[in-house]
mmCIF file of C-alpha atoms in Angstrom:
data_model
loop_
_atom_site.group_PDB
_atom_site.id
_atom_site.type_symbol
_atom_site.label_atom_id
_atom_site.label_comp_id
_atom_site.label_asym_id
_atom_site.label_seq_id
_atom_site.Cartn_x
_atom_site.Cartn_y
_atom_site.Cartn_z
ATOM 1 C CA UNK X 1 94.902 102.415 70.476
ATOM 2 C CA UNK X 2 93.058 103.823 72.983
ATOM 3 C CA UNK X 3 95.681 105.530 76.202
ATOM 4 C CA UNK X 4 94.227 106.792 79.633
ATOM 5 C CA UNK X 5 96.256 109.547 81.140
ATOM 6 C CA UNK X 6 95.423 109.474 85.016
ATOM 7 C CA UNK X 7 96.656 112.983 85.949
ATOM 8 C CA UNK X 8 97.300 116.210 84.982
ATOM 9 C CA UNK X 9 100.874 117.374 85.550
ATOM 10 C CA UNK X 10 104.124 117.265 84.035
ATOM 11 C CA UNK X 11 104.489 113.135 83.698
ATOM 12 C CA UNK X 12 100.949 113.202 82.214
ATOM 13 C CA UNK X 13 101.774 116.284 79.629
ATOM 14 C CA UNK X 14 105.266 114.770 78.509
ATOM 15 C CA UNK X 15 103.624 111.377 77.895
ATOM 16 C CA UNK X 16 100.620 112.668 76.456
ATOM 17 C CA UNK X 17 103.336 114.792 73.866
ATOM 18 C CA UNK X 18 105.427 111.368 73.058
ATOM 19 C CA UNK X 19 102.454 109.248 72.056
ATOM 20 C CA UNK X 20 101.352 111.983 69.506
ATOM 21 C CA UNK X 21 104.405 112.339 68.619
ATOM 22 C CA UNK X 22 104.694 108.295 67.870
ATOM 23 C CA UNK X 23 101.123 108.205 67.009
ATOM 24 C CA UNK X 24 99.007 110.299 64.798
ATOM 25 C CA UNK X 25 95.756 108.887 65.596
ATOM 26 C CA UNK X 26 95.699 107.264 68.713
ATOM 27 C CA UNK X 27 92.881 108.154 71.219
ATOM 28 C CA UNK X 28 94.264 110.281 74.223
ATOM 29 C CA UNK X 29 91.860 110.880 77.270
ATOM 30 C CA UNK X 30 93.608 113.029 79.857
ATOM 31 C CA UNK X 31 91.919 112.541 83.567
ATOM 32 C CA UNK X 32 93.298 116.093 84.583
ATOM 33 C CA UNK X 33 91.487 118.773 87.375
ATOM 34 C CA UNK X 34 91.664 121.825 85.448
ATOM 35 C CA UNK X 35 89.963 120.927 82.012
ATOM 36 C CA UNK X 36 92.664 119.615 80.700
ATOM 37 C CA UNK X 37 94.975 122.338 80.853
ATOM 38 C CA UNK X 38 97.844 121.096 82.682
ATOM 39 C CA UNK X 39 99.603 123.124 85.657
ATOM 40 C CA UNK X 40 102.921 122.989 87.417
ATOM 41 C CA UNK X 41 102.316 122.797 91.190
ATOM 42 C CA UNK X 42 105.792 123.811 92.116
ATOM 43 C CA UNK X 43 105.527 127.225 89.114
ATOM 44 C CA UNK X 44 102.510 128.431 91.660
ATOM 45 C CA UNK X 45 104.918 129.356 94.211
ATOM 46 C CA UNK X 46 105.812 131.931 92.181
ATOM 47 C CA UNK X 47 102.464 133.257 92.911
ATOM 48 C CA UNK X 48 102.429 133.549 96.323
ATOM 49 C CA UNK X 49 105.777 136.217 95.856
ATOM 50 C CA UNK X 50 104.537 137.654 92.802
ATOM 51 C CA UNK X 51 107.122 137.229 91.023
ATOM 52 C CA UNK X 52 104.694 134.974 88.496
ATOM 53 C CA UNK X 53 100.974 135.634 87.113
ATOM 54 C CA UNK X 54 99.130 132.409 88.046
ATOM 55 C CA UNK X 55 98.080 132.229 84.505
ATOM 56 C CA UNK X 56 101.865 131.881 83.499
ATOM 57 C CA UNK X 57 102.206 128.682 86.206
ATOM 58 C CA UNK X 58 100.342 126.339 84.079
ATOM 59 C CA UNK X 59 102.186 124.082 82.043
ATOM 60 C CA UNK X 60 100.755 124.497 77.931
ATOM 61 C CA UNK X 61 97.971 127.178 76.665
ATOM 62 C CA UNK X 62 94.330 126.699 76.717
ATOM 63 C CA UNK X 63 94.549 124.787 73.155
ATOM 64 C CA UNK X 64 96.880 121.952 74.434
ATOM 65 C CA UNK X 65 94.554 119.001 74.291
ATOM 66 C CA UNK X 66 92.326 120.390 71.379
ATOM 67 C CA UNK X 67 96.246 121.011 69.788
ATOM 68 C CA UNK X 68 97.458 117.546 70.218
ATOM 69 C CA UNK X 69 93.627 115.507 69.907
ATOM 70 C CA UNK X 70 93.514 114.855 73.724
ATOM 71 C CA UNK X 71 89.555 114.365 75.302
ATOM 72 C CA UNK X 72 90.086 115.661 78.650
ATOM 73 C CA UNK X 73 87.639 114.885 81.576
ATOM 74 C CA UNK X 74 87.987 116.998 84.748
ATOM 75 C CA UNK X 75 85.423 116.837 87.996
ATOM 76 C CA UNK X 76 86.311 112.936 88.163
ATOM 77 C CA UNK X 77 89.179 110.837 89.459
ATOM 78 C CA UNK X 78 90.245 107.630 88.919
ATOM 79 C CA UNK X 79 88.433 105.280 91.499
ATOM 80 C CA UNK X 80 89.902 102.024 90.961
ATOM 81 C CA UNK X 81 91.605 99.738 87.671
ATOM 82 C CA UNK X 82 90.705 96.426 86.570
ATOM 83 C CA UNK X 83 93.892 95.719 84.611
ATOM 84 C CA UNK X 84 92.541 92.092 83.489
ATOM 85 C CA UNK X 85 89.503 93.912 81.699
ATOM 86 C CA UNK X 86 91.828 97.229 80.729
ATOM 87 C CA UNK X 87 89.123 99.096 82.406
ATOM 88 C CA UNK X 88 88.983 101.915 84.668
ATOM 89 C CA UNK X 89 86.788 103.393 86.936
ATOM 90 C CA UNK X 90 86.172 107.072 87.635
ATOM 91 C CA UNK X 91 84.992 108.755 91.005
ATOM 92 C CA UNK X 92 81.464 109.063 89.976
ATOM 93 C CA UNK X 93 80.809 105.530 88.246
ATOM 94 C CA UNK X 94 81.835 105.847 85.178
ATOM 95 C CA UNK X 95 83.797 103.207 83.096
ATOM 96 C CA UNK X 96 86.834 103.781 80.476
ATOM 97 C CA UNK X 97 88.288 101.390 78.359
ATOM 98 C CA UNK X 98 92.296 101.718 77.563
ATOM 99 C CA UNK X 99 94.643 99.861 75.898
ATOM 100 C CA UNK X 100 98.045 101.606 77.805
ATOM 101 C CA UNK X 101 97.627 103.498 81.408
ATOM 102 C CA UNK X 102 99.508 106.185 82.430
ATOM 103 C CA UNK X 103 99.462 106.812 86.541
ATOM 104 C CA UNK X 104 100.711 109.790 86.885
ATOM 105 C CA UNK X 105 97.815 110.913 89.606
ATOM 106 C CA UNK X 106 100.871 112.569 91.873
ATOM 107 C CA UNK X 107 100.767 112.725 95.666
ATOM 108 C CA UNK X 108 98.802 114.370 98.191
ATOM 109 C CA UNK X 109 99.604 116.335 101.283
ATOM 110 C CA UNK X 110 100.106 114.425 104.798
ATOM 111 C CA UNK X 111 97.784 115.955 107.607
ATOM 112 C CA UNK X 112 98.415 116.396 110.924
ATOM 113 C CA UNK X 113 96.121 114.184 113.249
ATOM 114 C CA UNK X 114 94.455 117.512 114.593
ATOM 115 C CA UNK X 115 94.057 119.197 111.475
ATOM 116 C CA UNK X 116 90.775 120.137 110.319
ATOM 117 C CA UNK X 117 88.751 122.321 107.576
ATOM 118 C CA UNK X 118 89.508 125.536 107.935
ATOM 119 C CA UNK X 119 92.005 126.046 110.675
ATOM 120 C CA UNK X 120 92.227 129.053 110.726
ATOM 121 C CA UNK X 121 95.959 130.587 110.008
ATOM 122 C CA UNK X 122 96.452 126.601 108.630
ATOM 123 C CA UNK X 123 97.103 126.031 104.738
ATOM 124 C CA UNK X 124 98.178 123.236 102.556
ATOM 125 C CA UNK X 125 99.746 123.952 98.985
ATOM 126 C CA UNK X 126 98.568 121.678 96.400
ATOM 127 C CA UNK X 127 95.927 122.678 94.444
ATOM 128 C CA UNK X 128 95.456 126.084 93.239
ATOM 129 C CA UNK X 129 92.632 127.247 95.299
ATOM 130 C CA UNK X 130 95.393 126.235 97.994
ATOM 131 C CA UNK X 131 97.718 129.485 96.299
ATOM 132 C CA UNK X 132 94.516 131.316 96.460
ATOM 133 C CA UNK X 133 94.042 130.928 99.883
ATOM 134 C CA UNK X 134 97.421 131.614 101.176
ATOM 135 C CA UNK X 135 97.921 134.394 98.546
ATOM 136 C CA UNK X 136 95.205 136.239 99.947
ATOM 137 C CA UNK X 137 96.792 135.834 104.008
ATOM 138 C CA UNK X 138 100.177 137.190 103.304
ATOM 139 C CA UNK X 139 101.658 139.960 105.218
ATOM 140 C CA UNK X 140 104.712 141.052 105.127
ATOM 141 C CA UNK X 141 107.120 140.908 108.411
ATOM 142 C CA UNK X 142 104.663 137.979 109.462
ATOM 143 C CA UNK X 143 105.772 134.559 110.898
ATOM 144 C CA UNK X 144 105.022 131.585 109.037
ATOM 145 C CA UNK X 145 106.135 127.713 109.940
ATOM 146 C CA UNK X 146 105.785 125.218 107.014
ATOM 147 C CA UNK X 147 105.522 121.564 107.786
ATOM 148 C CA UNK X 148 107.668 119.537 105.643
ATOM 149 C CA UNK X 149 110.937 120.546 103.741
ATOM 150 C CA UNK X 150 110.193 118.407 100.385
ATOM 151 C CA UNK X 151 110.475 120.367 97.485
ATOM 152 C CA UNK X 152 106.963 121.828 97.788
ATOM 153 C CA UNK X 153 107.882 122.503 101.015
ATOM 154 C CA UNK X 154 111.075 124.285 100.587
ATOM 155 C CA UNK X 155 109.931 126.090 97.294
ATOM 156 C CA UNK X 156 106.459 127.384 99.260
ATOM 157 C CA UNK X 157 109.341 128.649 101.756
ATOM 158 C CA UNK X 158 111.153 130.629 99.621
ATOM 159 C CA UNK X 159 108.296 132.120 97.828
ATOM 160 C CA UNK X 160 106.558 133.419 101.659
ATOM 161 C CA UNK X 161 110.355 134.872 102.069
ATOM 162 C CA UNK X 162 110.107 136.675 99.300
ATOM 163 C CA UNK X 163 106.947 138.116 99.999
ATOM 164 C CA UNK X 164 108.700 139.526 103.347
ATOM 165 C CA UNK X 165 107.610 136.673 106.070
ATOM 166 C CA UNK X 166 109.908 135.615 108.462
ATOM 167 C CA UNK X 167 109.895 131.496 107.812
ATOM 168 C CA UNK X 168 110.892 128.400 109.638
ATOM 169 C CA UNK X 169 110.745 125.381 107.907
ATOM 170 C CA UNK X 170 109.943 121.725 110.468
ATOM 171 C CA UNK X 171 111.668 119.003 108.496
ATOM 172 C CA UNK X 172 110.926 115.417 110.692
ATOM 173 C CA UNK X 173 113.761 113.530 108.684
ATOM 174 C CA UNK X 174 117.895 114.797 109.606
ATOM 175 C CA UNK X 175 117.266 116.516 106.647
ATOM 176 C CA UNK X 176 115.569 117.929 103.771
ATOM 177 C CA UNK X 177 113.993 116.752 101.016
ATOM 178 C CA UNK X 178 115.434 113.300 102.223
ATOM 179 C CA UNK X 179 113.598 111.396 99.095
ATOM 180 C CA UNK X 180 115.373 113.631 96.463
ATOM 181 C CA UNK X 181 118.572 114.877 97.385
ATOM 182 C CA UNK X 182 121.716 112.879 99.179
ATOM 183 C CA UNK X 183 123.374 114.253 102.226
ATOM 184 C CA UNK X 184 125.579 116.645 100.817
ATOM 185 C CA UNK X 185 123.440 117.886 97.953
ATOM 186 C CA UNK X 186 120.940 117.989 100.874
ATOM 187 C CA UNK X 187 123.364 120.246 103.402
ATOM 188 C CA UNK X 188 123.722 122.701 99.662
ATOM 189 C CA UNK X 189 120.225 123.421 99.668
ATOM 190 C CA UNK X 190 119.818 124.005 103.810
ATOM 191 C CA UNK X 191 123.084 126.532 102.974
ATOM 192 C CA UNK X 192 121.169 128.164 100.882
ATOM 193 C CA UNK X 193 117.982 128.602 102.563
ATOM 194 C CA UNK X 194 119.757 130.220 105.376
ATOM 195 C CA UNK X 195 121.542 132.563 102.930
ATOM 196 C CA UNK X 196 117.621 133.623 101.864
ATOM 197 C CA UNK X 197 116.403 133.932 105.201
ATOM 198 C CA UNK X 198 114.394 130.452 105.712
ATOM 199 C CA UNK X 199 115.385 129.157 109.043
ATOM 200 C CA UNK X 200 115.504 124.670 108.845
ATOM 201 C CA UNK X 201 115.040 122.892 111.591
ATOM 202 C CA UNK X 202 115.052 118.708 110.997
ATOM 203 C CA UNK X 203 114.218 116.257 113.120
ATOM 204 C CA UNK X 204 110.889 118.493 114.290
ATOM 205 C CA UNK X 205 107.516 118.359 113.015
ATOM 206 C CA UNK X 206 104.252 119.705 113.932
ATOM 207 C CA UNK X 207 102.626 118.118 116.401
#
């Protein structure tokens, strides 16, 4: 049995765990950016406060997939699927058979319609050359806006106050993280970003 992991992250590690776990020799090939050593996107905003080495954000040690008998391919993304054929197709050509297909490939951040390259004083948080980047810009008793109170969002928020900026979060929805949480659970969370400093203000975005 041959399983194709698209992804790197915690739905891709957990799966890739249970099918060892239910079978011993199965072929596992992990479509993940960093090697094959799967990181936690929301464990690097620990970085940006320093309150976490960003060797400790990543999800399982450096001997995960040679561990648990996974091929991992990194530098390539999955293009498109044929599901009639089981076959997939990478980013640079390449076909892979599977017999079972994990998409676990995650999300992506939402751009503004002026944003561009290397705006300067403009960051995303997504990938870890993203921490880098904004790692390297913080100073305390700065002002920073984020754009978007999802749980990236909100947890990128409270790392910058932590580091000693002075933070508004733009939520467009009534409220934040609007996919996760209902209202009230929703109103706990605003509560407590006050409480840390993080000023919320819904129904604005960046425009």
């Amino acid at each position: 049995m041959r399983y194709l992991l698209a992804g790197g992250g915690p739905a891709a590690v957990f799966c890739a765990e249970a099918v060892r776990r239910l079978d011993s020799s199965g072929h596992i090939i992990m479509l993940a950016p960093d090697a094959g050593r799967p990181r936690g996107r929301i464990a690097l905003t620990e970085y940006l406060s320093g309150g976490l080495q960003k060797e400790d954000a990543y999800l399982r040690s450096e001997t995960f997939c040679r561990d648990n008998k996974i091929r991992p391919i990194s530098g390539r993304r999955l293009s498109c699927v044929h599901p009639e054929r089981r076959i997939a197709v990478l980013s640079d050509g390449a076909e892979l058979h599977y017999d079972r297909l994990l998409l676990a490939t995650g999300s992506h951040p939402v751009y503004p319609e002026w944003f561009k390259e290397n705006c300067r004083g403009v960051y995303t948080f997504w990938e870890e050359e993203d921490a880098d980047k904004l790692a390297a810009h913080i100073k305390p008793g700065d002002k920073a806006v984020v754009a978007g109170g999802g749980l990236v969002g909100l947890k990128v928020s409270e790392a910058l106050c932590k580091a000693g900026l002075q933070v508004t979060v733009l939520e467009a929805a009534g409220r934040v993280m609007p996919r996760q949480l209902d209202e009230m659970a929703s109103t706990l969370v605003t509560e407590a970003a006050g409480a840390a400093g993080v000023v919320v203000k819904t129904y604005s975005a960046v425009a």
